[in-house]
Short mmCIF file of C-alpha atoms in Angstrom, two decimals:
data_model
loop_
_atom_site.label_atom_id
_atom_site.label_comp_id
_atom_site.label_asym_id
_atom_site.label_seq_id
_atom_site.Cartn_x
_atom_site.Cartn_y
_atom_site.Cartn_z
CA GLN J 1 -20.62 -17.15 -7.68
CA VAL J 2 -17.23 -17.63 -8.26
CA GLN J 3 -15.35 -15.63 -11.45
CA LEU J 4 -11.80 -16.18 -12.07
CA VAL J 5 -9.06 -14.53 -14.07
CA GLU J 6 -5.69 -15.78 -14.96
CA SER J 7 -2.77 -14.02 -15.55
CA GLY J 8 1.17 -14.15 -15.55
CA GLY J 9 1.69 -16.18 -18.73
CA GLY J 10 4.62 -15.41 -21.29
CA LEU J 11 6.89 -16.37 -23.58
CA VAL J 12 10.18 -18.03 -21.79
CA GLN J 13 12.89 -19.97 -22.60
CA ALA J 14 13.58 -23.65 -21.59
CA GLY J 15 15.01 -23.83 -17.78
CA ASP J 16 13.00 -20.71 -17.11
CA SER J 17 10.48 -19.88 -14.60
CA LEU J 18 6.91 -18.23 -14.65
CA ARG J 19 4.01 -17.96 -11.63
CA LEU J 20 0.58 -17.58 -12.76
CA SER J 21 -1.82 -16.06 -10.88
CA CYS J 22 -5.68 -16.49 -10.96
CA ALA J 23 -7.80 -13.70 -9.14
CA ALA J 24 -11.22 -14.80 -7.88
CA SER J 25 -14.59 -13.11 -6.80
CA GLY J 26 -14.37 -12.76 -2.93
CA ARG J 27 -17.51 -14.31 -1.42
CA THR J 28 -16.90 -17.98 -1.88
CA PHE J 29 -13.23 -18.19 -2.80
CA SER J 30 -12.04 -19.29 0.72
CA ALA J 31 -14.55 -22.49 0.40
CA ALA J 32 -13.33 -23.43 -2.98
CA PHE J 33 -11.01 -25.95 -4.07
CA MET J 34 -9.08 -24.86 -6.93
CA GLY J 35 -7.31 -26.40 -9.72
CA TRP J 36 -4.99 -25.54 -12.51
CA PHE J 37 -5.33 -27.16 -15.55
CA ARG J 38 -3.47 -26.88 -19.45
CA GLN J 39 -4.52 -27.37 -22.86
CA ALA J 40 -2.12 -27.23 -26.01
CA PRO J 41 -3.05 -26.66 -29.34
CA GLY J 42 -5.43 -29.95 -30.57
CA LYS J 43 -5.10 -31.82 -27.50
CA GLU J 44 -7.36 -32.55 -24.59
CA ARG J 45 -7.41 -30.59 -21.09
CA ASP J 46 -5.12 -31.57 -18.91
CA PHE J 47 -4.63 -31.86 -14.83
CA VAL J 48 -1.59 -29.89 -13.77
CA ALA J 49 -2.41 -29.24 -10.22
CA THR J 50 -5.01 -28.65 -7.30
CA ILE J 51 -5.06 -27.09 -3.56
CA SER J 52 -7.65 -27.58 -0.78
CA THR J 53 -9.65 -24.60 0.76
CA ASN J 54 -6.94 -24.26 3.56
CA GLY J 55 -3.81 -24.85 1.25
CA ILE J 56 -2.63 -27.36 3.21
CA THR J 57 -3.32 -30.25 0.57
CA THR J 58 -2.20 -30.53 -2.85
CA SER J 59 -1.98 -32.76 -5.67
CA TYR J 60 0.01 -32.68 -8.79
CA ALA J 61 0.03 -34.44 -12.17
CA ASP J 62 3.27 -36.63 -12.63
CA SER J 63 4.53 -34.55 -15.36
CA VAL J 64 4.99 -31.61 -13.37
CA ASN J 65 5.56 -33.11 -9.61
CA GLY J 66 8.90 -31.31 -8.32
CA ARG J 67 8.63 -28.28 -10.68
CA PHE J 68 5.35 -26.83 -10.02
CA ILE J 69 4.18 -25.38 -6.83
CA ILE J 70 0.64 -24.55 -6.20
CA SER J 71 -0.52 -22.29 -3.59
CA ARG J 72 -3.34 -19.89 -2.37
CA ASP J 73 -3.63 -16.80 -0.41
CA ASN J 74 -6.95 -16.37 0.43
CA ALA J 75 -6.60 -13.00 1.97
CA LYS J 76 -6.27 -11.94 -1.66
CA ASN J 77 -8.54 -14.30 -3.25
CA THR J 78 -5.83 -15.49 -5.35
CA VAL J 79 -4.51 -19.19 -6.17
CA TYR J 80 -0.68 -19.30 -7.70
CA LEU J 81 1.07 -21.69 -9.90
CA GLN J 82 4.88 -21.08 -9.57
CA MET J 83 6.14 -23.22 -12.61
CA ASN J 84 10.18 -23.79 -12.43
CA ASN J 85 12.15 -25.53 -14.79
CA LEU J 86 9.88 -24.99 -17.81
CA GLN J 87 10.23 -27.01 -20.76
CA PRO J 88 8.46 -27.17 -24.26
CA GLU J 89 6.01 -29.54 -23.62
CA ASP J 90 4.79 -27.36 -21.31
CA THR J 91 3.43 -25.07 -23.87
CA ALA J 92 -0.12 -24.45 -23.44
CA LEU J 93 -3.09 -22.18 -22.53
CA TYR J 94 -3.10 -22.51 -18.64
CA TYR J 95 -6.55 -22.18 -16.78
CA CYS J 96 -7.41 -21.84 -13.21
CA ALA J 97 -10.80 -23.64 -12.14
CA ALA J 98 -12.71 -23.91 -8.84
CA THR J 99 -14.96 -26.60 -7.39
CA ARG J 100 -16.97 -26.57 -3.81
CA ASP J 101 -16.64 -30.23 -3.29
CA TRP J 102 -12.66 -31.69 -3.70
CA LEU J 103 -9.31 -32.00 -5.11
CA TYR J 104 -10.61 -33.26 -8.10
CA ARG J 105 -8.32 -34.38 -11.26
CA ASP J 106 -11.47 -34.48 -13.37
CA SER J 107 -11.92 -31.31 -15.35
CA ASN J 108 -15.38 -31.80 -15.57
CA LYS J 109 -15.57 -31.68 -12.14
CA TYR J 110 -14.96 -28.15 -11.84
CA ASN J 111 -17.56 -25.50 -11.92
CA TYR J 112 -15.94 -22.52 -12.69
CA TRP J 113 -13.29 -21.64 -15.13
CA GLY J 114 -11.23 -18.46 -15.90
CA GLN J 115 -10.49 -17.46 -19.51
CA GLY J 116 -6.75 -18.81 -19.45
CA THR J 117 -3.37 -17.44 -19.75
CA GLN J 118 -0.72 -18.73 -22.53
CA VAL J 119 2.53 -20.17 -21.59
CA THR J 120 5.19 -20.89 -24.11
CA VAL J 121 8.61 -22.33 -23.65
CA SER J 122 11.39 -22.10 -26.34
CA SER J 123 14.03 -24.47 -26.57
#
């Protein structure tokens, strides 16, 4: 069973950086593909990034590619999302998610979700 807790969100200005963390339950973390999603008020939940079990393979949404970096430390049971050059359109509730299957971009493919951490970017 996988349990996820996000942290690291906050209020920043455009151009600033934040690093989100997602702490996971220990036993099955290394076998889980991890993803980050975000949801703005009144909007659908959108894919941000995903990472393979060993951290070698990653995939990003076009909107964040080149600015965001997903990584993981299996020894610490933690996945990260480094967000650089943040823009107001990045404002959303960011969720960490886990699946046992593959590097999915579809949120419906993920079995486990954290409660989310808020990122607000002002101009």
